[in-house]
Amino acid sequence: MPLYRLSVPDGLHDPVMVVALDGWVDAGSAATTAVEQLLARRSRIVARFDSDVLFDYRARRPTLEIVDGRADELSWPELTIRLSRHPEQDLLIMTGPEPDFLWHELCRAAVEIAARLEVRQWITLGAVPAPVPHTRAVPIMGTASRPDLLRGGVQPGPAGLLRVPAAAVSVLDVAVERANVPAVGYFAQVPNYLTGPYPAAAVALIRTLGRHLGLSLPIGELEQEAEALRERLDLVAAGDEATRSHIERLETLLDQDHRPSGDELISDIERFLREGGASGRGRP
């Protein structure tokens, strides 16, 4: 059975694939929130993957809506590619839960789809926990199959060798790169002392993507949400000396252009995975 169903759109204009999956490498739900905002405008599905073979429904259970005591509707986890057209360039956006199974087959399918749709570039969005304060601009780290691909002043990092548990987005990134599709990744650094959604990182990813592509991309209400969260966090810090001291230390390090080392990132990543349990999905 085929892993996906593809409807090739007519007249694609300079298409770029943008990928963001929930779970691991989506701290603060930043990457998936960013692409959801991009899809808030008119879009349509061009590819749908077979959920029955990709997902463990005991780990990712469908959501049941119960209305007046009657089981009414089920929403199943789904991995799709949607087309969002822009005057300057078409965006193909792959998003959904990180698959549980068949990663090798998924990579082969991704390479095949990229070839059939003549994808010019593959862009991964993600977010990782890091020792950074919420009081400063969200730092973005980059990865690239060629040094000249990163734009907007984003630097590759961290320096040196870093071994971490791979996310599906990174496995896909390597697969398409080996198929000679230029690949870049932009990863927001989310304060490691936070839990829950972090809209400031989603805003930073959208703006970084926009600068990379030379497009004006919609932010919607994410900026207001980010500011409201910032105010709540400031109040918490003002009322707790230990929290305030920790944030001030992180501010000093960032102002001194201290970039998280590989060991610091590994420590935060290990904590992130522990909080997610054995599934490795992590809880932002």
PDB file of C-alpha atoms in Angstrom:
ATOM      1  CA  MET A   1       0.000   0.000   0.000  1.00  0.00           C
ATOM      2  CA  PRO A   2       1.321   3.509  -0.773  1.00  0.00           C
ATOM      3  CA  LEU A   3       2.425   5.561   2.218  1.00  0.00           C
ATOM      4  CA  TYR A   4       0.831   8.733   0.866  1.00  0.00           C
ATOM      5  CA  ARG A   5      -1.709  10.118  -1.598  1.00  0.00           C
ATOM      6  CA  LEU A   6      -0.518  13.076  -3.662  1.00  0.00           C
ATOM      7  CA  SER A   7      -2.467  15.479  -5.809  1.00  0.00           C
ATOM      8  CA  VAL A   8       0.043  17.450  -7.874  1.00  0.00           C
ATOM      9  CA  PRO A   9      -1.106  21.096  -8.053  1.00  0.00           C
ATOM     10  CA  ASP A  10      -1.045  22.976 -11.333  1.00  0.00           C
ATOM     11  CA  GLY A  11       1.350  25.834 -11.866  1.00  0.00           C
ATOM     12  CA  LEU A  12       3.523  25.622  -8.784  1.00  0.00           C
ATOM     13  CA  HIS A  13       5.732  28.709  -8.563  1.00  0.00           C
ATOM     14  CA  ASP A  14       9.260  28.177  -7.167  1.00  0.00           C
ATOM     15  CA  PRO A  15       7.964  25.795  -4.442  1.00  0.00           C
ATOM     16  CA  VAL A  16       9.681  25.506  -1.057  1.00  0.00           C
ATOM     17  CA  MET A  17       8.907  22.787   1.495  1.00  0.00           C
ATOM     18  CA  VAL A  18       8.532  23.965   5.107  1.00  0.00           C
ATOM     19  CA  VAL A  19       8.442  21.206   7.733  1.00  0.00           C
ATOM     20  CA  ALA A  20       7.406  21.362  11.396  1.00  0.00           C
ATOM     21  CA  LEU A  21       6.256  18.357  13.446  1.00  0.00           C
ATOM     22  CA  ASP A  22       4.987  18.384  17.002  1.00  0.00           C
ATOM     23  CA  GLY A  23       6.698  16.570  19.862  1.00  0.00           C
ATOM     24  CA  TRP A  24      10.469  16.385  19.957  1.00  0.00           C
ATOM     25  CA  VAL A  25      12.264  19.534  18.646  1.00  0.00           C
ATOM     26  CA  ASP A  26       9.087  21.571  19.136  1.00  0.00           C
ATOM     27  CA  ALA A  27       9.715  23.098  22.566  1.00  0.00           C
ATOM     28  CA  GLY A  28       6.994  25.537  23.510  1.00  0.00           C
ATOM     29  CA  SER A  29       5.037  24.288  20.465  1.00  0.00           C
ATOM     30  CA  ALA A  30       6.890  27.063  18.652  1.00  0.00           C
ATOM     31  CA  ALA A  31       7.419  25.419  15.254  1.00  0.00           C
ATOM     32  CA  THR A  32       3.950  23.945  14.888  1.00  0.00           C
ATOM     33  CA  THR A  33       2.358  27.187  16.095  1.00  0.00           C
ATOM     34  CA  ALA A  34       4.358  29.060  13.456  1.00  0.00           C
ATOM     35  CA  VAL A  35       3.187  26.870  10.579  1.00  0.00           C
ATOM     36  CA  GLU A  36      -0.396  26.860  11.858  1.00  0.00           C
ATOM     37  CA  GLN A  37      -0.276  30.640  11.563  1.00  0.00           C
ATOM     38  CA  LEU A  38       1.040  30.323   7.990  1.00  0.00           C
ATOM     39  CA  LEU A  39      -1.854  27.991   7.199  1.00  0.00           C
ATOM     40  CA  ALA A  40      -4.449  30.306   8.746  1.00  0.00           C
ATOM     41  CA  ARG A  41      -4.827  31.900   5.337  1.00  0.00           C
ATOM     42  CA  ARG A  42      -6.320  29.918   2.479  1.00  0.00           C
ATOM     43  CA  SER A  43      -4.548  26.598   1.910  1.00  0.00           C
ATOM     44  CA  ARG A  44      -5.356  23.130   0.635  1.00  0.00           C
ATOM     45  CA  ILE A  45      -4.049  19.614   1.196  1.00  0.00           C
ATOM     46  CA  VAL A  46      -1.885  18.255  -1.624  1.00  0.00           C
ATOM     47  CA  ALA A  47      -0.565  15.155   0.180  1.00  0.00           C
ATOM     48  CA  ARG A  48      -1.936  13.024   2.998  1.00  0.00           C
ATOM     49  CA  PHE A  49       0.091  10.249   4.641  1.00  0.00           C
ATOM     50  CA  ASP A  50      -1.337   6.955   5.885  1.00  0.00           C
ATOM     51  CA  SER A  51      -1.965   7.555   9.575  1.00  0.00           C
ATOM     52  CA  ASP A  52      -2.756   3.885  10.273  1.00  0.00           C
ATOM     53  CA  VAL A  53       0.812   2.831   9.531  1.00  0.00           C
ATOM     54  CA  LEU A  54       2.654   5.894  10.854  1.00  0.00           C
ATOM     55  CA  PHE A  55       1.091   6.357  14.295  1.00  0.00           C
ATOM     56  CA  ASP A  56       0.675   4.327  17.467  1.00  0.00           C
ATOM     57  CA  TYR A  57      -2.864   5.280  18.447  1.00  0.00           C
ATOM     58  CA  ARG A  58      -2.266   4.176  22.048  1.00  0.00           C
ATOM     59  CA  ALA A  59       0.433   6.842  22.310  1.00  0.00           C
ATOM     60  CA  ARG A  60      -1.386   9.386  20.119  1.00  0.00           C
ATOM     61  CA  ARG A  61      -5.012   8.636  20.789  1.00  0.00           C
ATOM     62  CA  PRO A  62      -7.677  10.233  18.584  1.00  0.00           C
ATOM     63  CA  THR A  63      -9.681  12.975  20.282  1.00  0.00           C
ATOM     64  CA  LEU A  64     -13.312  12.082  20.963  1.00  0.00           C
ATOM     65  CA  GLU A  65     -15.961  14.780  21.174  1.00  0.00           C
ATOM     66  CA  ILE A  66     -18.906  13.823  23.403  1.00  0.00           C
ATOM     67  CA  VAL A  67     -22.030  15.935  22.953  1.00  0.00           C
ATOM     68  CA  ASP A  68     -24.825  15.602  25.512  1.00  0.00           C
ATOM     69  CA  GLY A  69     -23.628  12.143  26.482  1.00  0.00           C
ATOM     70  CA  ARG A  70     -23.310  10.909  22.889  1.00  0.00           C
ATOM     71  CA  ALA A  71     -20.014  10.016  21.209  1.00  0.00           C
ATOM     72  CA  ASP A  72     -20.175  12.474  18.324  1.00  0.00           C
ATOM     73  CA  GLU A  73     -16.912  12.905  16.425  1.00  0.00           C
ATOM     74  CA  LEU A  74     -13.334  11.599  16.313  1.00  0.00           C
ATOM     75  CA  SER A  75     -10.291  13.660  15.290  1.00  0.00           C
ATOM     76  CA  TRP A  76      -7.375  11.454  14.246  1.00  0.00           C
ATOM     77  CA  PRO A  77      -3.677  12.356  14.215  1.00  0.00           C
ATOM     78  CA  GLU A  78      -2.728  13.247  10.661  1.00  0.00           C
ATOM     79  CA  LEU A  79       0.426  14.124   8.739  1.00  0.00           C
ATOM     80  CA  THR A  80      -0.242  16.254   5.658  1.00  0.00           C
ATOM     81  CA  ILE A  81       1.373  18.588   3.170  1.00  0.00           C
ATOM     82  CA  ARG A  82      -0.622  21.747   2.452  1.00  0.00           C
ATOM     83  CA  LEU A  83      -0.137  24.319  -0.272  1.00  0.00           C
ATOM     84  CA  SER A  84      -0.117  27.996   0.696  1.00  0.00           C
ATOM     85  CA  ARG A  85       0.226  30.230  -2.352  1.00  0.00           C
ATOM     86  CA  HIS A  86       2.002  33.582  -2.257  1.00  0.00           C
ATOM     87  CA  PRO A  87       2.519  36.007  -5.158  1.00  0.00           C
ATOM     88  CA  GLU A  88       6.283  35.563  -5.001  1.00  0.00           C
ATOM     89  CA  GLN A  89       6.552  31.873  -4.074  1.00  0.00           C
ATOM     90  CA  ASP A  90       4.479  28.818  -3.182  1.00  0.00           C
ATOM     91  CA  LEU A  91       4.929  27.213   0.232  1.00  0.00           C
ATOM     92  CA  LEU A  92       4.361  23.497   0.723  1.00  0.00           C
ATOM     93  CA  ILE A  93       3.937  22.944   4.462  1.00  0.00           C
ATOM     94  CA  MET A  94       4.375  19.485   5.992  1.00  0.00           C
ATOM     95  CA  THR A  95       3.017  19.321   9.515  1.00  0.00           C
ATOM     96  CA  GLY A  96       1.370  17.023  12.017  1.00  0.00           C
ATOM     97  CA  PRO A  97       2.502  14.694  14.808  1.00  0.00           C
ATOM     98  CA  GLU A  98       5.980  13.204  14.630  1.00  0.00           C
ATOM     99  CA  PRO A  99       5.410   9.670  13.273  1.00  0.00           C
ATOM    100  CA  ASP A 100       5.981   6.644  15.516  1.00  0.00           C
ATOM    101  CA  PHE A 101       6.846   4.171  12.748  1.00  0.00           C
ATOM    102  CA  LEU A 102       8.340   3.761   9.256  1.00  0.00           C
ATOM    103  CA  TRP A 103      10.824   6.614   9.313  1.00  0.00           C
ATOM    104  CA  HIS A 104      12.899   5.072   6.502  1.00  0.00           C
ATOM    105  CA  GLU A 105       9.820   4.744   4.292  1.00  0.00           C
ATOM    106  CA  LEU A 106       8.778   8.282   5.205  1.00  0.00           C
ATOM    107  CA  CYS A 107      12.170   9.587   4.084  1.00  0.00           C
ATOM    108  CA  ARG A 108      11.886   7.794   0.756  1.00  0.00           C
ATOM    109  CA  ALA A 109       8.405   9.233   0.320  1.00  0.00           C
ATOM    110  CA  ALA A 110       9.636  12.739   1.157  1.00  0.00           C
ATOM    111  CA  VAL A 111      12.413  12.522  -1.436  1.00  0.00           C
ATOM    112  CA  GLU A 112       9.941  11.249  -4.024  1.00  0.00           C
ATOM    113  CA  ILE A 113       7.441  14.020  -3.277  1.00  0.00           C
ATOM    114  CA  ALA A 114      10.163  16.671  -3.393  1.00  0.00           C
ATOM    115  CA  ALA A 115      11.182  15.408  -6.843  1.00  0.00           C
ATOM    116  CA  ARG A 116       7.613  15.215  -8.186  1.00  0.00           C
ATOM    117  CA  LEU A 117       6.757  18.717  -6.967  1.00  0.00           C
ATOM    118  CA  GLU A 118      10.162  20.116  -8.027  1.00  0.00           C
ATOM    119  CA  VAL A 119      10.865  21.494  -4.568  1.00  0.00           C
ATOM    120  CA  ARG A 120      13.648  24.084  -4.760  1.00  0.00           C
ATOM    121  CA  GLN A 121      14.532  24.111  -1.063  1.00  0.00           C
ATOM    122  CA  TRP A 122      13.690  22.206   2.127  1.00  0.00           C
ATOM    123  CA  ILE A 123      13.296  24.295   5.292  1.00  0.00           C
ATOM    124  CA  THR A 124      12.899  22.770   8.743  1.00  0.00           C
ATOM    125  CA  LEU A 125      11.479  24.763  11.660  1.00  0.00           C
ATOM    126  CA  GLY A 126      12.025  23.637  15.225  1.00  0.00           C
ATOM    127  CA  ALA A 127      12.621  24.763  18.798  1.00  0.00           C
ATOM    128  CA  VAL A 128      14.821  23.477  21.604  1.00  0.00           C
ATOM    129  CA  PRO A 129      15.090  24.314  25.320  1.00  0.00           C
ATOM    130  CA  ALA A 130      18.161  26.420  26.126  1.00  0.00           C
ATOM    131  CA  PRO A 131      19.653  28.610  28.888  1.00  0.00           C
ATOM    132  CA  VAL A 132      18.209  31.862  27.525  1.00  0.00           C
ATOM    133  CA  PRO A 133      15.970  34.469  29.237  1.00  0.00           C
ATOM    134  CA  HIS A 134      12.443  35.383  28.187  1.00  0.00           C
ATOM    135  CA  THR A 135      13.390  39.063  28.528  1.00  0.00           C
ATOM    136  CA  ARG A 136      15.525  39.093  25.382  1.00  0.00           C
ATOM    137  CA  ALA A 137      14.875  38.451  21.701  1.00  0.00           C
ATOM    138  CA  VAL A 138      14.517  34.741  20.894  1.00  0.00           C
ATOM    139  CA  PRO A 139      17.854  33.387  19.624  1.00  0.00           C
ATOM    140  CA  ILE A 140      17.741  31.297  16.438  1.00  0.00           C
ATOM    141  CA  MET A 141      20.281  28.610  15.557  1.00  0.00           C
ATOM    142  CA  GLY A 142      20.724  27.355  12.025  1.00  0.00           C
ATOM    143  CA  THR A 143      21.723  24.217  10.176  1.00  0.00           C
ATOM    144  CA  ALA A 144      22.423  24.056   6.461  1.00  0.00           C
ATOM    145  CA  SER A 145      23.591  21.644   3.792  1.00  0.00           C
ATOM    146  CA  ARG A 146      25.783  24.488   2.475  1.00  0.00           C
ATOM    147  CA  PRO A 147      27.232  27.388   4.487  1.00  0.00           C
ATOM    148  CA  ASP A 148      25.786  30.015   2.121  1.00  0.00           C
ATOM    149  CA  LEU A 149      22.151  28.937   2.605  1.00  0.00           C
ATOM    150  CA  LEU A 150      21.497  30.540   6.012  1.00  0.00           C
ATOM    151  CA  ARG A 151      20.137  34.072   5.833  1.00  0.00           C
ATOM    152  CA  GLY A 152      19.063  36.951   8.045  1.00  0.00           C
ATOM    153  CA  GLY A 153      22.205  36.871  10.143  1.00  0.00           C
ATOM    154  CA  VAL A 154      21.450  33.408  11.593  1.00  0.00           C
ATOM    155  CA  GLN A 155      24.609  31.552  12.566  1.00  0.00           C
ATOM    156  CA  PRO A 156      25.125  27.790  12.423  1.00  0.00           C
ATOM    157  CA  GLY A 157      25.480  26.153  15.764  1.00  0.00           C
ATOM    158  CA  PRO A 158      26.434  25.012  18.156  1.00  0.00           C
ATOM    159  CA  ALA A 159      30.121  24.734  17.243  1.00  0.00           C
ATOM    160  CA  GLY A 160      31.806  21.353  17.324  1.00  0.00           C
ATOM    161  CA  LEU A 161      30.334  17.868  17.489  1.00  0.00           C
ATOM    162  CA  LEU A 162      26.958  17.450  19.194  1.00  0.00           C
ATOM    163  CA  ARG A 163      25.273  14.056  19.511  1.00  0.00           C
ATOM    164  CA  VAL A 164      21.577  14.187  20.399  1.00  0.00           C
ATOM    165  CA  PRO A 165      18.549  11.932  19.851  1.00  0.00           C
ATOM    166  CA  ALA A 166      17.402  12.667  16.302  1.00  0.00           C
ATOM    167  CA  ALA A 167      13.981  14.071  15.540  1.00  0.00           C
ATOM    168  CA  ALA A 168      12.003  12.967  12.492  1.00  0.00           C
ATOM    169  CA  VAL A 169      12.402  16.445  10.978  1.00  0.00           C
ATOM    170  CA  SER A 170      16.181  16.048  11.116  1.00  0.00           C
ATOM    171  CA  VAL A 171      16.038  12.569   9.604  1.00  0.00           C
ATOM    172  CA  LEU A 172      13.968  13.980   6.734  1.00  0.00           C
ATOM    173  CA  ASP A 173      16.415  16.862   6.420  1.00  0.00           C
ATOM    174  CA  VAL A 174      19.353  14.478   5.958  1.00  0.00           C
ATOM    175  CA  ALA A 175      17.419  12.349   3.454  1.00  0.00           C
ATOM    176  CA  VAL A 176      16.494  15.216   1.135  1.00  0.00           C
ATOM    177  CA  GLU A 177      19.965  16.723   1.436  1.00  0.00           C
ATOM    178  CA  ARG A 178      21.432  13.439   0.207  1.00  0.00           C
ATOM    179  CA  ALA A 179      19.001  13.648  -2.708  1.00  0.00           C
ATOM    180  CA  ASN A 180      20.599  17.010  -3.618  1.00  0.00           C
ATOM    181  CA  VAL A 181      17.762  19.206  -2.356  1.00  0.00           C
ATOM    182  CA  PRO A 182      19.247  22.268  -0.572  1.00  0.00           C
ATOM    183  CA  ALA A 183      18.216  21.980   3.089  1.00  0.00           C
ATOM    184  CA  VAL A 184      18.265  24.454   5.965  1.00  0.00           C
ATOM    185  CA  GLY A 185      16.922  24.402   9.493  1.00  0.00           C
ATOM    186  CA  TYR A 186      15.990  27.237  11.825  1.00  0.00           C
ATOM    187  CA  PHE A 187      15.654  26.369  15.523  1.00  0.00           C
ATOM    188  CA  ALA A 188      14.370  28.786  18.141  1.00  0.00           C
ATOM    189  CA  GLN A 189      15.868  28.615  21.622  1.00  0.00           C
ATOM    190  CA  VAL A 190      13.132  28.501  24.272  1.00  0.00           C
ATOM    191  CA  PRO A 191      13.907  29.423  27.922  1.00  0.00           C
ATOM    192  CA  ASN A 192      14.582  26.163  29.728  1.00  0.00           C
ATOM    193  CA  TYR A 193      12.662  27.257  32.828  1.00  0.00           C
ATOM    194  CA  LEU A 194       9.320  27.539  31.009  1.00  0.00           C
ATOM    195  CA  THR A 195       6.523  25.059  30.406  1.00  0.00           C
ATOM    196  CA  GLY A 196       3.679  25.353  27.942  1.00  0.00           C
ATOM    197  CA  PRO A 197       3.362  27.290  24.674  1.00  0.00           C
ATOM    198  CA  TYR A 198       5.874  30.057  23.969  1.00  0.00           C
ATOM    199  CA  PRO A 199       4.423  32.304  21.233  1.00  0.00           C
ATOM    200  CA  ALA A 200       7.488  34.585  21.163  1.00  0.00           C
ATOM    201  CA  ALA A 201       9.487  31.727  19.637  1.00  0.00           C
ATOM    202  CA  ALA A 202       6.770  31.109  17.026  1.00  0.00           C
ATOM    203  CA  VAL A 203       6.918  34.803  16.061  1.00  0.00           C
ATOM    204  CA  ALA A 204      10.713  34.608  15.790  1.00  0.00           C
ATOM    205  CA  LEU A 205      10.499  31.558  13.513  1.00  0.00           C
ATOM    206  CA  ILE A 206       7.926  33.184  11.216  1.00  0.00           C
ATOM    207  CA  ARG A 207      10.053  36.303  10.902  1.00  0.00           C
ATOM    208  CA  THR A 208      13.196  34.272  10.291  1.00  0.00           C
ATOM    209  CA  LEU A 209      11.433  32.262   7.594  1.00  0.00           C
ATOM    210  CA  GLY A 210      10.108  35.465   6.045  1.00  0.00           C
ATOM    211  CA  ARG A 211      13.598  36.966   5.900  1.00  0.00           C
ATOM    212  CA  HIS A 212      14.960  33.760   4.415  1.00  0.00           C
ATOM    213  CA  LEU A 213      12.368  33.714   1.652  1.00  0.00           C
ATOM    214  CA  GLY A 214      11.998  37.459   1.190  1.00  0.00           C
ATOM    215  CA  LEU A 215       8.293  37.199   2.003  1.00  0.00           C
ATOM    216  CA  SER A 216       5.997  39.134   4.317  1.00  0.00           C
ATOM    217  CA  LEU A 217       4.402  36.349   6.357  1.00  0.00           C
ATOM    218  CA  PRO A 218       1.379  36.778   8.663  1.00  0.00           C
ATOM    219  CA  ILE A 219       1.957  36.995  12.420  1.00  0.00           C
ATOM    220  CA  GLY A 220      -1.720  37.306  13.383  1.00  0.00           C
ATOM    221  CA  GLU A 221      -2.327  37.618  17.119  1.00  0.00           C
ATOM    222  CA  LEU A 222       0.841  35.792  18.119  1.00  0.00           C
ATOM    223  CA  GLU A 223       2.644  39.033  18.914  1.00  0.00           C
ATOM    224  CA  GLN A 224      -0.055  40.082  21.388  1.00  0.00           C
ATOM    225  CA  GLU A 225      -0.004  36.615  22.953  1.00  0.00           C
ATOM    226  CA  ALA A 226       3.769  36.816  23.308  1.00  0.00           C
ATOM    227  CA  GLU A 227       3.584  40.210  24.993  1.00  0.00           C
ATOM    228  CA  ALA A 228       0.867  39.031  27.398  1.00  0.00           C
ATOM    229  CA  LEU A 229       2.991  36.013  28.393  1.00  0.00           C
ATOM    230  CA  ARG A 230       6.034  38.261  28.823  1.00  0.00           C
ATOM    231  CA  GLU A 231       4.095  40.448  31.262  1.00  0.00           C
ATOM    232  CA  ARG A 232       2.952  37.422  33.285  1.00  0.00           C
ATOM    233  CA  LEU A 233       6.498  36.055  33.452  1.00  0.00           C
ATOM    234  CA  ASP A 234       7.839  39.441  34.531  1.00  0.00           C
ATOM    235  CA  LEU A 235       5.340  39.488  37.406  1.00  0.00           C
ATOM    236  CA  VAL A 236       6.422  36.007  38.505  1.00  0.00           C
ATOM    237  CA  ALA A 237      10.092  37.017  38.393  1.00  0.00           C
ATOM    238  CA  ALA A 238       9.399  40.219  40.345  1.00  0.00           C
ATOM    239  CA  GLY A 239       7.804  38.225  43.146  1.00  0.00           C
ATOM    240  CA  ASP A 240      10.473  35.530  43.485  1.00  0.00           C
ATOM    241  CA  GLU A 241      14.094  36.426  44.201  1.00  0.00           C
ATOM    242  CA  ALA A 242      15.552  33.085  43.073  1.00  0.00           C
ATOM    243  CA  THR A 243      13.751  33.270  39.734  1.00  0.00           C
ATOM    244  CA  ARG A 244      14.778  36.897  39.257  1.00  0.00           C
ATOM    245  CA  SER A 245      18.435  36.102  39.996  1.00  0.00           C
ATOM    246  CA  HIS A 246      18.422  33.200  37.552  1.00  0.00           C
ATOM    247  CA  ILE A 247      16.943  35.333  34.773  1.00  0.00           C
ATOM    248  CA  GLU A 248      19.429  38.151  35.463  1.00  0.00           C
ATOM    249  CA  ARG A 249      22.298  35.671  35.159  1.00  0.00           C
ATOM    250  CA  LEU A 250      20.958  34.436  31.815  1.00  0.00           C
ATOM    251  CA  GLU A 251      20.596  38.055  30.643  1.00  0.00           C
ATOM    252  CA  THR A 252      24.231  38.743  31.505  1.00  0.00           C
ATOM    253  CA  LEU A 253      25.431  35.676  29.621  1.00  0.00           C
ATOM    254  CA  LEU A 254      23.369  36.568  26.562  1.00  0.00           C
ATOM    255  CA  ASP A 255      24.461  40.214  26.616  1.00  0.00           C
ATOM    256  CA  GLN A 256      28.050  38.976  26.658  1.00  0.00           C
ATOM    257  CA  ASP A 257      27.245  36.971  23.506  1.00  0.00           C
ATOM    258  CA  HIS A 258      27.576  33.689  25.380  1.00  0.00           C
ATOM    259  CA  ARG A 259      26.122  30.992  23.150  1.00  0.00           C
ATOM    260  CA  PRO A 260      24.941  27.755  24.723  1.00  0.00           C
ATOM    261  CA  SER A 261      27.612  25.097  24.488  1.00  0.00           C
ATOM    262  CA  GLY A 262      26.943  21.597  23.244  1.00  0.00           C
ATOM    263  CA  ASP A 263      27.047  20.308  26.826  1.00  0.00           C
ATOM    264  CA  GLU A 264      24.500  22.908  27.965  1.00  0.00           C
ATOM    265  CA  LEU A 265      22.131  22.028  25.129  1.00  0.00           C
ATOM    266  CA  ILE A 266      22.520  18.292  25.768  1.00  0.00           C
ATOM    267  CA  SER A 267      21.659  18.835  29.440  1.00  0.00           C
ATOM    268  CA  ASP A 268      18.487  20.738  28.541  1.00  0.00           C
ATOM    269  CA  ILE A 269      17.560  18.221  25.854  1.00  0.00           C
ATOM    270  CA  GLU A 270      17.952  15.305  28.271  1.00  0.00           C
ATOM    271  CA  ARG A 271      15.669  17.049  30.772  1.00  0.00           C
ATOM    272  CA  PHE A 272      13.182  17.779  28.001  1.00  0.00           C
ATOM    273  CA  LEU A 273      13.091  14.104  27.036  1.00  0.00           C
ATOM    274  CA  ARG A 274      12.790  12.916  30.639  1.00  0.00           C
ATOM    275  CA  GLU A 275       9.714  15.087  31.144  1.00  0.00           C
ATOM    276  CA  GLY A 276       8.196  13.529  28.048  1.00  0.00           C
ATOM    277  CA  GLY A 277       8.634  10.002  29.376  1.00  0.00           C
ATOM    278  CA  ALA A 278       9.779   6.982  27.401  1.00  0.00           C
ATOM    279  CA  SER A 279       8.050   8.183  24.253  1.00  0.00           C
ATOM    280  CA  GLY A 280      10.748  10.837  23.858  1.00  0.00           C
ATOM    281  CA  ARG A 281       8.243  13.468  22.772  1.00  0.00           C
ATOM    282  CA  GLY A 282       9.079  15.828  25.568  1.00  0.00           C
ATOM    283  CA  ARG A 283       6.934  18.382  27.340  1.00  0.00           C
ATOM    284  CA  PRO A 284       7.862  21.990  26.598  1.00  0.00           C
TER     285      PRO A 284
END
